[in-house]
mmCIF file of C-alpha atoms in Angstrom:
data_model
loop_
_atom_site.group_PDB
_atom_site.id
_atom_site.type_symbol
_atom_site.label_atom_id
_atom_site.label_comp_id
_atom_site.label_asym_id
_atom_site.label_seq_id
_atom_site.Cartn_x
_atom_site.Cartn_y
_atom_site.Cartn_z
ATOM 1 C CA MET I 35 117.458 2.919 110.602
ATOM 2 C CA PHE I 36 116.245 -0.492 111.811
ATOM 3 C CA ALA I 37 116.694 -1.807 108.302
ATOM 4 C CA LEU I 38 120.260 -0.654 108.723
ATOM 5 C CA PHE I 39 120.694 -2.340 112.114
ATOM 6 C CA VAL I 40 119.477 -5.634 110.870
ATOM 7 C CA PHE I 41 121.826 -5.326 108.087
ATOM 8 C CA VAL I 42 124.881 -4.773 110.116
ATOM 9 C CA VAL I 43 123.625 -7.738 112.543
ATOM 10 C CA ALA I 44 123.610 -9.994 109.540
ATOM 11 C CA LEU I 45 127.058 -8.644 108.369
ATOM 12 C CA GLY I 46 128.342 -9.555 111.762
ATOM 13 C CA VAL I 47 126.718 -13.044 111.503
ATOM 14 C CA VAL I 48 128.232 -13.637 107.970
ATOM 15 C CA GLY I 49 131.762 -12.461 109.030
ATOM 16 C CA GLY I 50 131.653 -14.451 112.078
ATOM 17 C CA PHE I 51 130.655 -17.501 110.081
ATOM 18 C CA LEU I 52 133.402 -17.142 107.570
ATOM 19 C CA ALA I 53 136.094 -16.296 110.157
ATOM 20 C CA GLY I 54 135.044 -19.823 111.995
ATOM 21 C CA THR I 55 134.731 -22.094 108.947
ATOM 22 C CA LEU I 56 137.364 -20.740 106.492
ATOM 23 C CA GLY I 57 139.591 -18.948 108.914
ATOM 24 C CA LEU I 58 139.351 -15.396 107.577
ATOM 25 C CA GLY I 59 138.437 -12.325 109.345
ATOM 26 C CA GLY I 60 135.508 -11.835 107.132
ATOM 27 C CA GLY I 61 136.785 -8.415 106.153
ATOM 28 C CA ILE I 62 137.285 -9.374 102.331
ATOM 29 C CA VAL I 63 133.673 -9.380 102.312
ATOM 30 C CA LEU I 64 132.429 -6.921 105.027
ATOM 31 C CA ALA I 65 134.646 -4.153 103.682
ATOM 32 C CA PRO I 66 132.993 -3.379 100.324
ATOM 33 C CA LEU I 67 129.578 -4.021 101.990
ATOM 34 C CA LEU I 68 130.472 -1.910 104.550
ATOM 35 C CA LEU I 69 131.613 0.920 102.012
ATOM 36 C CA LEU I 70 128.624 0.276 99.588
ATOM 37 C CA VAL I 71 125.304 -0.516 101.639
ATOM 38 C CA PRO I 72 124.678 2.189 104.130
ATOM 39 C CA PRO I 73 124.141 4.861 101.426
ATOM 40 C CA LEU I 74 121.179 2.375 100.054
ATOM 41 C CA PHE I 75 119.446 2.910 103.155
ATOM 42 C CA GLY I 76 119.976 6.583 103.543
ATOM 43 C CA HIS I 77 122.755 6.777 105.605
ATOM 44 C CA ALA I 78 126.083 8.544 105.144
ATOM 45 C CA ALA I 79 128.905 6.334 103.544
ATOM 46 C CA LEU I 80 131.327 4.983 105.669
ATOM 47 C CA ASP I 81 134.943 6.256 105.209
ATOM 48 C CA MET I 82 137.626 3.857 104.550
ATOM 49 C CA PRO I 83 139.464 4.513 107.870
ATOM 50 C CA THR I 84 136.070 3.805 109.908
ATOM 51 C CA VAL I 85 135.614 0.405 107.709
ATOM 52 C CA ALA I 86 139.121 -0.716 108.259
ATOM 53 C CA GLY I 87 138.445 -0.100 112.164
ATOM 54 C CA LEU I 88 135.291 -2.050 112.071
ATOM 55 C CA THR I 89 136.767 -4.964 110.266
ATOM 56 C CA MET I 90 139.710 -5.144 112.419
ATOM 57 C CA ILE I 91 137.510 -5.125 115.616
ATOM 58 C CA GLN I 92 135.404 -8.174 113.754
ATOM 59 C CA SER I 93 138.294 -9.989 112.774
ATOM 60 C CA LEU I 94 139.526 -9.911 116.499
ATOM 61 C CA CYS I 95 136.424 -11.337 117.806
ATOM 62 C CA ALA I 96 135.896 -13.775 115.141
ATOM 63 C CA THR I 97 139.304 -15.119 114.920
ATOM 64 C CA SER I 98 139.587 -15.428 118.724
ATOM 65 C CA ALA I 99 136.625 -17.352 118.857
ATOM 66 C CA ALA I 100 137.529 -19.334 116.010
ATOM 67 C CA ALA I 101 141.297 -20.064 117.367
ATOM 68 C CA LEU I 102 139.912 -21.246 120.494
ATOM 69 C CA ALA I 103 137.620 -23.737 118.458
ATOM 70 C CA HIS I 104 140.737 -24.953 116.309
ATOM 71 C CA HIS I 105 143.020 -25.086 119.468
ATOM 72 C CA ARG I 106 140.317 -27.486 121.227
ATOM 73 C CA GLN I 107 140.351 -29.471 117.897
ATOM 74 C CA GLY I 108 143.981 -29.572 117.987
ATOM 75 C CA THR I 109 144.525 -27.997 114.500
ATOM 76 C CA VAL I 110 146.606 -25.225 115.575
ATOM 77 C CA CYS I 111 150.579 -25.352 115.415
ATOM 78 C CA TRP I 112 151.812 -23.346 118.246
ATOM 79 C CA GLU I 113 155.246 -23.391 117.177
ATOM 80 C CA LEU I 114 154.314 -21.647 113.856
ATOM 81 C CA VAL I 115 152.072 -19.175 116.179
ATOM 82 C CA ARG I 116 154.962 -18.553 118.451
ATOM 83 C CA TRP I 117 157.173 -17.427 115.374
ATOM 84 C CA MET I 118 154.417 -15.445 113.475
ATOM 85 C CA GLY I 119 152.587 -14.231 116.659
ATOM 86 C CA GLY I 120 155.271 -11.338 116.976
ATOM 87 C CA ALA I 121 155.914 -10.220 113.871
ATOM 88 C CA ILE I 122 152.247 -9.907 113.032
ATOM 89 C CA GLY I 123 151.513 -7.984 116.240
ATOM 90 C CA LEU I 124 154.441 -5.539 115.731
ATOM 91 C CA SER I 125 153.632 -5.039 112.009
ATOM 92 C CA SER I 126 150.048 -4.586 112.594
ATOM 93 C CA LEU I 127 150.743 -1.868 115.088
ATOM 94 C CA MET I 128 153.118 -0.341 112.871
ATOM 95 C CA GLY I 129 150.562 -0.176 109.983
ATOM 96 C CA ALA I 130 147.992 1.263 112.588
ATOM 97 C CA LEU I 131 150.486 3.987 113.585
ATOM 98 C CA LEU I 132 151.590 4.833 110.092
ATOM 99 C CA ALA I 133 148.061 4.827 108.739
ATOM 100 C CA PRO I 134 146.720 8.380 109.735
ATOM 101 C CA ARG I 135 150.016 9.847 108.286
ATOM 102 C CA VAL I 136 149.086 8.532 104.791
ATOM 103 C CA PRO I 137 148.206 11.504 102.340
ATOM 104 C CA SER I 138 144.948 10.943 100.569
ATOM 105 C CA GLN I 139 144.206 8.075 103.355
ATOM 106 C CA GLU I 140 140.678 7.276 102.017
ATOM 107 C CA GLN I 141 142.211 6.717 98.225
ATOM 108 C CA VAL I 142 145.275 4.744 99.378
ATOM 109 C CA LEU I 143 143.455 2.613 101.470
ATOM 110 C CA ARG I 144 140.761 1.290 99.225
ATOM 111 C CA GLY I 145 143.357 1.217 96.608
ATOM 112 C CA LEU I 146 145.493 -1.137 98.929
ATOM 113 C CA PHE I 147 142.618 -2.992 99.849
ATOM 114 C CA ALA I 148 141.477 -3.611 96.288
ATOM 115 C CA VAL I 149 144.529 -4.917 95.227
ATOM 116 C CA LEU I 150 144.891 -7.368 98.079
ATOM 117 C CA ALA I 151 141.709 -8.688 97.455
ATOM 118 C CA VAL I 152 142.444 -9.207 93.772
ATOM 119 C CA LEU I 153 145.700 -10.643 94.956
ATOM 120 C CA ALA I 154 144.014 -13.297 97.589
ATOM 121 C CA ALA I 155 141.228 -14.194 94.731
ATOM 122 C CA SER I 156 144.311 -14.863 92.351
ATOM 123 C CA LEU I 157 146.051 -16.996 94.807
ATOM 124 C CA MET I 158 143.355 -19.206 95.621
ATOM 125 C CA TRP I 159 143.373 -20.345 91.827
ATOM 126 C CA ILE I 160 147.232 -21.472 92.012
ATOM 127 C CA GLN I 161 147.308 -25.331 92.627
ATOM 128 C CA PRO I 162 149.397 -25.946 95.956
ATOM 129 C CA ARG I 163 152.054 -28.264 95.969
ATOM 130 C CA ALA I 164 151.423 -31.912 97.600
ATOM 131 C CA PRO I 165 151.306 -31.233 101.388
ATOM 132 C CA SER I 166 153.975 -33.170 103.306
ATOM 133 C CA ALA I 167 152.729 -35.451 106.265
ATOM 134 C CA GLU I 168 152.879 -33.062 109.074
ATOM 135 C CA PRO I 169 153.802 -29.053 108.575
ATOM 136 C CA THR I 170 157.313 -27.806 108.651
ATOM 137 C CA ALA I 171 157.926 -25.115 111.453
ATOM 138 C CA PRO I 172 161.071 -22.970 111.531
ATOM 139 C CA THR I 173 163.757 -24.554 113.443
ATOM 140 C CA SER I 174 165.678 -22.507 116.177
ATOM 141 C CA SER I 175 169.233 -21.786 115.606
ATOM 142 C CA ALA I 176 169.852 -21.019 119.716
#
């Protein structure tokens, strides 16, 4: 049990560090490890809904701390946050409410996670256009 405890704490450190330095929640690293490693220590495997919940809590804690640090550094465009925040919150809530109603939830969640992880990795190889001098924010028509 102690070995699993040490492993989970180490995962928290890695996930938090990735969130702080790269701006990601760490779930892309944590989810596969949380699915595969507990059985190596003789513990029952975690199911995908449990792993999704753990990575959400890790992401909430890590990205909240990182967001505060980035705000203090002046690297947060709050106008974009206002535009995206409502959409992110609403769609996250909808996803969380719909997830338990998905048949074969374990396979669907694992499949979606795998597809999104491959997509995210693929997008990292695409060369971005030269950035403009300042981030472009949506303009209000009101």
